[in-house]
Tab-separated table of C-alpha atoms in Angstrom:
chain	number	residue	atom	x	y	z
A	9	MET	CA	-47.668	8.929	-9.311
A	10	ILE	CA	-46.013	12.335	-9.828
A	11	ASP	CA	-45.173	14.386	-6.895
A	12	ALA	CA	-48.144	17.069	-7.136
A	13	SER	CA	-47.819	20.367	-6.057
A	14	PRO	CA	-49.386	23.855	-6.099
A	15	PRO	CA	-47.321	26.457	-8.217
A	16	THR	CA	-45.473	29.593	-7.078
A	17	ALA	CA	-46.130	32.805	-6.131
A	18	ASN	CA	-45.547	33.865	-10.311
A	19	GLY	CA	-47.181	31.047	-11.495
A	20	THR	CA	-44.253	29.160	-13.095
A	21	THR	CA	-44.716	25.882	-11.715
A	22	ALA	CA	-47.335	22.977	-12.927
A	23	ALA	CA	-48.789	20.418	-10.097
A	24	ASN	CA	-46.723	17.684	-11.912
A	25	GLY	CA	-43.641	18.618	-10.889
A	26	THR	CA	-42.760	20.328	-13.957
A	27	ALA	CA	-42.001	23.441	-14.783
A	28	GLN	CA	-44.273	25.583	-17.186
A	29	ASP	CA	-43.508	28.570	-18.903
A	30	PRO	CA	-41.102	30.875	-17.846
A	31	PRO	CA	-41.684	34.279	-15.902
A	32	ALA	CA	-41.561	37.547	-18.120
A	33	GLY	CA	-38.304	38.770	-18.884
A	34	ALA	CA	-36.755	34.989	-19.026
A	35	THR	CA	-33.619	34.235	-21.234
A	36	PRO	CA	-34.131	33.618	-24.808
A	37	ALA	CA	-33.760	30.042	-25.898
A	38	SER	CA	-31.272	31.092	-28.189
A	39	THR	CA	-28.921	31.720	-25.382
A	40	ILE	CA	-30.210	28.080	-23.322
A	41	THR	CA	-27.595	25.656	-23.072
A	42	THR	CA	-26.510	22.597	-21.219
A	43	THR	CA	-24.478	22.557	-18.256
A	44	SER	CA	-22.550	19.828	-19.144
A	45	PRO	CA	-22.360	17.949	-22.849
A	46	TYR	CA	-25.522	16.223	-23.573
A	47	THR	CA	-26.559	13.204	-25.411
A	48	PHE	CA	-29.495	12.067	-25.699
A	49	PRO	CA	-29.911	8.668	-24.215
A	50	THR	CA	-30.633	5.298	-26.669
A	51	ASP	CA	-29.268	2.912	-25.047
A	52	LYS	CA	-32.794	0.992	-24.095
A	53	LEU	CA	-35.003	2.122	-27.140
A	54	ARG	CA	-36.097	-0.180	-29.309
A	55	ARG	CA	-35.323	0.562	-33.038
A	56	ARG	CA	-37.024	-1.852	-34.538
A	57	LEU	CA	-40.605	-2.710	-34.464
A	58	THR	CA	-41.377	-6.632	-33.756
A	59	ARG	CA	-45.164	-6.914	-34.950
A	60	PRO	CA	-46.733	-5.542	-37.771
A	61	GLY	CA	-48.765	-2.774	-38.514
A	62	LYS	CA	-48.503	-0.731	-34.878
A	63	THR	CA	-47.098	2.354	-33.867
A	64	PRO	CA	-44.189	2.643	-32.158
A	65	LEU	CA	-45.159	4.434	-28.447
A	66	VAL	CA	-42.598	6.023	-26.719
A	67	LEU	CA	-43.753	6.875	-23.219
A	68	VAL	CA	-42.543	10.433	-21.224
A	69	ALA	CA	-42.768	10.560	-17.949
A	70	CYS	CA	-41.872	14.170	-15.748
A	71	GLY	CA	-41.836	15.173	-12.515
A	72	SER	CA	-39.732	16.307	-9.466
A	73	TYR	CA	-38.245	12.582	-8.435
A	74	SER	CA	-36.955	13.757	-4.525
A	75	PRO	CA	-36.624	11.120	-4.452
A	76	ILE	CA	-37.912	8.779	-6.833
A	77	THR	CA	-40.379	5.938	-5.786
A	78	VAL	CA	-41.389	2.481	-6.892
A	79	LEU	CA	-44.322	3.408	-7.982
A	80	HIS	CA	-42.894	5.775	-10.297
A	81	VAL	CA	-40.807	3.098	-11.768
A	82	GLN	CA	-44.158	0.773	-12.054
A	83	MET	CA	-46.550	3.107	-13.891
A	84	PHE	CA	-44.513	2.597	-17.137
A	85	ALA	CA	-44.789	-1.987	-16.318
A	86	MET	CA	-48.549	-0.541	-15.825
A	87	ALA	CA	-48.900	0.871	-19.213
A	88	GLU	CA	-47.276	-0.990	-21.057
A	89	ARG	CA	-48.724	-4.306	-19.719
A	90	HIS	CA	-52.126	-2.147	-21.195
A	91	VAL	CA	-50.907	-1.785	-24.472
A	92	GLN	CA	-50.003	-5.641	-24.539
A	93	SER	CA	-53.365	-6.692	-23.043
A	94	SER	CA	-55.733	-4.101	-24.971
A	95	SER	CA	-58.029	-5.281	-27.565
A	96	SER	CA	-57.186	-4.075	-31.251
A	97	GLN	CA	-60.435	-1.103	-31.710
A	98	GLN	CA	-59.084	0.959	-35.522
A	99	PRO	CA	-61.513	4.156	-35.789
A	100	ALA	CA	-62.519	5.710	-39.306
A	101	ASN	CA	-59.910	8.250	-39.973
A	102	GLY	CA	-57.037	5.427	-39.663
A	103	GLN	CA	-55.420	7.081	-36.695
A	104	PRO	CA	-54.251	4.544	-33.529
A	105	HIS	CA	-57.133	4.674	-30.931
A	106	SER	CA	-56.874	1.531	-29.205
A	107	ALA	CA	-53.610	1.157	-26.990
A	108	ALA	CA	-53.226	-2.253	-28.760
A	109	ASP	CA	-52.525	-0.054	-31.808
A	110	PHE	CA	-49.209	0.356	-30.362
A	111	GLU	CA	-45.884	-1.515	-29.284
A	112	VAL	CA	-43.726	0.400	-26.553
A	113	VAL	CA	-40.481	1.370	-27.739
A	114	GLY	CA	-39.009	3.802	-25.404
A	115	SER	CA	-39.082	4.567	-21.971
A	116	TYR	CA	-38.055	7.855	-20.274
A	117	LEU	CA	-38.376	9.999	-17.172
A	118	SER	CA	-37.403	13.554	-17.738
A	119	PRO	CA	-36.640	15.127	-14.187
A	120	VAL	CA	-36.910	19.052	-13.604
A	121	SER	CA	-34.718	21.202	-13.111
A	122	ASP	CA	-32.851	23.161	-10.357
A	123	ALA	CA	-34.748	26.302	-11.006
A	124	TYR	CA	-37.654	24.636	-10.005
A	125	LYS	CA	-37.866	26.018	-6.404
A	126	LYS	CA	-39.684	23.146	-4.577
A	127	PRO	CA	-39.495	22.977	-0.923
A	128	ALA	CA	-37.129	19.662	-0.332
A	129	LEU	CA	-35.918	19.373	-4.183
A	130	ALA	CA	-32.929	17.830	-3.906
A	131	ARG	CA	-30.693	19.375	-5.885
A	132	ALA	CA	-31.017	17.846	-10.394
A	133	HIS	CA	-27.442	15.780	-9.606
A	134	HIS	CA	-28.791	13.973	-6.169
A	135	ARG	CA	-32.082	13.434	-7.980
A	136	MET	CA	-31.004	11.977	-12.010
A	137	ALA	CA	-28.370	9.885	-10.149
A	138	MET	CA	-31.152	8.452	-8.104
A	139	CYS	CA	-33.556	8.232	-11.042
A	140	GLU	CA	-30.157	6.010	-12.907
A	141	LEU	CA	-30.109	3.322	-9.255
A	142	ALA	CA	-33.932	2.820	-9.800
A	143	VAL	CA	-34.113	2.461	-13.106
A	144	SER	CA	-31.012	0.260	-14.119
A	145	ARG	CA	-32.641	-3.028	-14.273
A	146	THR	CA	-35.258	-1.747	-16.592
A	147	ASP	CA	-36.243	-0.896	-20.267
A	148	ILE	CA	-36.433	2.915	-18.979
A	149	MET	CA	-33.681	5.963	-19.546
A	150	VAL	CA	-33.192	9.150	-17.830
A	151	ASP	CA	-33.424	12.035	-19.920
A	152	PRO	CA	-30.927	14.506	-18.792
A	153	TRP	CA	-31.763	17.518	-20.915
A	154	GLU	CA	-34.411	18.994	-19.007
A	155	ALA	CA	-32.637	19.413	-15.811
A	156	LEU	CA	-28.764	20.050	-17.475
A	157	ARG	CA	-30.819	23.119	-19.210
A	158	CYS	CA	-28.900	26.232	-18.433
A	159	GLU	CA	-28.882	30.237	-19.144
A	160	ALA	CA	-25.594	30.260	-21.144
A	161	ALA	CA	-23.729	33.482	-19.563
A	162	THR	CA	-24.456	32.345	-15.873
A	163	GLY	CA	-25.217	28.574	-15.790
A	164	GLU	CA	-27.907	29.489	-14.203
A	165	PRO	CA	-30.630	26.513	-14.383
A	166	VAL	CA	-33.786	27.606	-16.060
A	167	TYR	CA	-37.600	26.672	-16.752
A	168	THR	CA	-38.784	24.123	-19.370
A	169	SER	CA	-42.376	23.515	-19.704
A	170	THR	CA	-43.779	20.035	-20.352
A	171	VAL	CA	-44.575	20.653	-23.637
A	172	ASP	CA	-41.060	21.432	-24.377
A	173	VAL	CA	-39.910	18.035	-23.002
A	174	LEU	CA	-42.731	16.171	-25.335
A	175	HIS	CA	-41.386	18.037	-27.720
A	176	HIS	CA	-37.327	17.267	-27.476
A	177	VAL	CA	-37.888	14.157	-26.776
A	178	ASP	CA	-39.983	13.986	-30.593
A	179	HIS	CA	-37.486	15.764	-32.627
A	180	GLU	CA	-34.896	13.411	-30.846
A	181	ILE	CA	-36.578	10.056	-31.945
A	182	ASN	CA	-38.495	11.077	-35.015
A	183	ARG	CA	-35.640	13.212	-36.981
A	184	ASP	CA	-34.273	10.476	-39.195
A	185	GLY	CA	-38.067	9.138	-39.960
A	186	GLY	CA	-38.709	7.430	-36.451
A	187	VAL	CA	-38.632	3.478	-35.678
A	188	GLU	CA	-37.926	0.651	-38.536
A	189	THR	CA	-40.816	-1.207	-39.222
A	190	SER	CA	-40.672	-4.689	-38.344
A	191	ASP	CA	-39.659	-6.109	-41.993
A	192	GLY	CA	-36.819	-3.551	-42.174
A	193	LEU	CA	-37.951	-2.185	-45.189
A	194	GLY	CA	-39.036	1.003	-44.056
A	195	ARG	CA	-40.002	3.474	-41.064
A	196	VAL	CA	-42.423	5.097	-39.136
A	197	SER	CA	-42.714	8.030	-37.023
A	198	ALA	CA	-43.265	6.909	-33.075
A	199	GLN	CA	-46.021	8.309	-31.182
A	200	ILE	CA	-45.005	10.451	-28.081
A	201	VAL	CA	-46.818	10.295	-25.347
A	202	LEU	CA	-47.383	11.529	-21.824
A	203	LEU	CA	-47.359	9.393	-18.617
A	204	MET	CA	-48.881	10.416	-15.615
A	205	GLY	CA	-50.856	9.860	-12.465
A	206	ALA	CA	-54.717	10.966	-12.795
A	207	ASP	CA	-54.348	12.892	-9.571
A	208	VAL	CA	-51.875	15.199	-12.162
A	209	ALA	CA	-54.430	14.905	-14.979
A	210	ALA	CA	-57.167	16.450	-12.824
A	211	THR	CA	-54.918	19.600	-12.571
A	212	MET	CA	-54.861	20.178	-16.359
A	213	GLY	CA	-58.063	21.795	-16.647
A	214	ASP	CA	-56.990	24.629	-14.395
A	215	PRO	CA	-55.520	27.210	-17.132
A	216	LYS	CA	-53.660	28.866	-13.686
A	217	LEU	CA	-51.561	25.511	-13.424
A	218	TRP	CA	-51.556	24.717	-17.463
A	219	PRO	CA	-51.618	27.184	-20.186
A	220	THR	CA	-54.368	26.141	-22.394
A	221	PRO	CA	-51.927	25.872	-25.507
A	222	ASP	CA	-49.685	23.616	-23.592
A	223	VAL	CA	-52.649	21.254	-22.907
A	224	ASP	CA	-53.774	21.162	-26.324
A	225	ALA	CA	-50.267	20.369	-27.777
A	226	ILE	CA	-49.580	17.601	-24.571
A	227	LEU	CA	-52.912	16.237	-24.794
A	228	GLY	CA	-54.486	17.205	-28.716
A	229	HIS	CA	-51.221	16.765	-30.409
A	230	TYR	CA	-49.037	14.079	-28.299
A	231	GLY	CA	-51.693	12.433	-25.725
A	232	ALA	CA	-51.384	10.741	-22.440
A	233	PHE	CA	-51.374	7.335	-20.401
A	234	VAL	CA	-52.867	8.248	-17.584
A	235	ILE	CA	-52.665	5.854	-14.663
A	236	GLU	CA	-55.215	5.724	-12.109
A	237	ARG	CA	-55.039	6.660	-8.339
A	238	PRO	CA	-58.065	5.570	-6.822
A	239	MET	CA	-56.846	6.589	-3.186
A	240	GLN	CA	-56.545	10.377	-4.916
A	241	THR	CA	-59.340	10.823	-7.404
A	242	HIS	CA	-61.806	9.247	-9.435
A	243	ILE	CA	-60.655	8.744	-12.883
A	244	ASP	CA	-64.103	9.952	-15.003
A	245	LYS	CA	-63.477	13.078	-11.847
A	246	ALA	CA	-60.260	13.821	-12.995
A	247	LEU	CA	-60.840	13.800	-16.526
A	248	GLU	CA	-63.947	15.433	-16.670
A	249	SER	CA	-62.762	18.674	-17.975
A	250	LEU	CA	-60.551	17.480	-20.977
A	251	HIS	CA	-63.168	15.333	-22.859
A	252	LYS	CA	-62.834	16.942	-26.111
A	253	TYR	CA	-59.509	15.207	-26.150
A	254	ASP	CA	-60.556	12.237	-25.093
A	255	ASP	CA	-59.066	10.184	-28.252
A	256	LYS	CA	-55.664	10.770	-27.064
A	257	ILE	CA	-56.079	10.181	-23.574
A	258	TRP	CA	-55.449	6.186	-22.792
A	259	VAL	CA	-56.521	5.329	-18.790
A	260	VAL	CA	-54.574	2.655	-17.361
A	261	GLU	CA	-56.263	0.723	-14.210
A	262	ALA	CA	-54.036	0.530	-10.761
A	263	PHE	CA	-54.050	-0.669	-7.378
A	264	GLU	CA	-54.549	1.302	-4.820
A	265	ASN	CA	-51.917	3.137	-3.166
A	266	ASP	CA	-50.688	6.195	-1.328
A	267	VAL	CA	-47.505	6.206	-2.291
A	268	SER	CA	-45.751	9.467	-2.792
A	269	SER	CA	-42.725	11.101	-2.854
A	270	THR	CA	-43.902	14.012	-0.011
A	271	LYS	CA	-44.924	10.900	2.105
A	272	ILE	CA	-41.375	9.138	1.714
A	273	ARG	CA	-39.715	12.623	2.825
A	274	ALA	CA	-41.546	12.531	6.094
A	275	GLN	CA	-40.638	9.169	6.562
A	276	LEU	CA	-37.054	9.731	5.879
A	277	LYS	CA	-36.942	12.332	7.856
A	278	ASN	CA	-38.880	10.645	10.611
A	279	GLY	CA	-36.370	7.558	10.347
A	280	GLU	CA	-39.023	5.474	9.579
A	281	ARG	CA	-39.321	2.762	8.113
A	282	VAL	CA	-39.874	3.225	4.339
A	283	LEU	CA	-40.844	0.156	1.963
A	284	ASP	CA	-41.441	2.219	-1.230
A	285	LEU	CA	-37.896	3.170	-2.557
A	286	ALA	CA	-35.564	0.883	-4.280
A	287	GLN	CA	-32.680	-0.137	-1.619
A	288	PRO	CA	-29.992	1.304	-4.215
A	289	VAL	CA	-31.440	4.659	-4.195
A	290	TYR	CA	-32.366	4.623	-0.400
A	291	GLU	CA	-28.634	3.697	0.064
A	292	TYR	CA	-27.604	6.689	-2.142
A	293	ILE	CA	-30.146	8.777	0.116
A	294	LYS	CA	-28.538	7.783	3.207
A	295	LYS	CA	-24.727	7.860	1.823
A	296	ASN	CA	-25.413	11.778	0.601
A	297	ASP	CA	-27.282	13.442	3.720
A	298	LEU	CA	-30.784	13.854	1.558
A	299	TYR	CA	-34.456	14.686	3.252
A	300	HIS	CA	-33.333	14.471	6.925
A	301	GLU	CA	-35.152	16.888	9.016
A	302	ASP	CA	-31.697	17.881	10.991
A	303	THR	CA	-29.122	16.763	8.758
A	304	GLY	CA	-30.452	15.549	5.889
A	305	HIS	CA	-29.470	11.724	6.736
A	306	ALA	CA	-32.288	9.357	6.532
A	307	LYS	CA	-31.115	7.018	9.264
A	308	THR	CA	-32.995	3.610	8.877
A	309	ASN	CA	-35.202	2.210	6.648
A	310	GLY	CA	-35.236	-1.116	8.675
A	311	VAL	CA	-31.318	-1.612	8.151
A	312	GLN	CA	-29.034	-0.889	10.946
């Protein structure tokens, strides 16, 4: 689901395609800005619940998106269908437990910055543009915050951990009290969750890839909707080291698939027909000479 890769030599990147804690001596947060003026996207955010008693849910997916695939987009719909089809189940502590206790109000993609030195990683402005094209007819928003963050003094891109992305979205969504209740008489804080594939979840028990405090914050405080990846990993195996977070992990069934950005890049380089890219994304790749072995140009996609 999310393009996975091993960590870099300095251990600053994680297998979900997001950057982890910066190396020692990294620039303090107080000197970080964005490469261009930034506004948190809310144009597709549902600001009022439609059903009483529900907890507003905001799905956040982090990754490279180089390029974004149809499956990256579909996973949001899978998660929302899971919420809508789940049976209600309320635990004794009064906190949401069943996915049916939620109502999805927002969906966000957060592409990594250029500080993530992954081979075949297109520049951030290309990846953000492809993401915008891929979600143009959906309720998904592209949050450029992570991709735009840079050192104020030099303009160099900086690493941002997944947990910091969730903190950021949490602040933006809930700083004024969250989302209106269905009767319009009050507001309720939204539950921010990480949306990821089971193949990514399978790596979260490895402290070399995911610092333990980050996992505690992501899965202990926020929670995650985990999309099954039956061709990559069995869901029970993927979650076996994460049982302490069971109350904050919601598993979403998915069809068997082998879609990945890595596979698509290989197809593009070989001039093969690619079925797992939205046509506007493919056209953007072709126009901007991305991913071809020699020129960056994807020559064919079943269209001459």
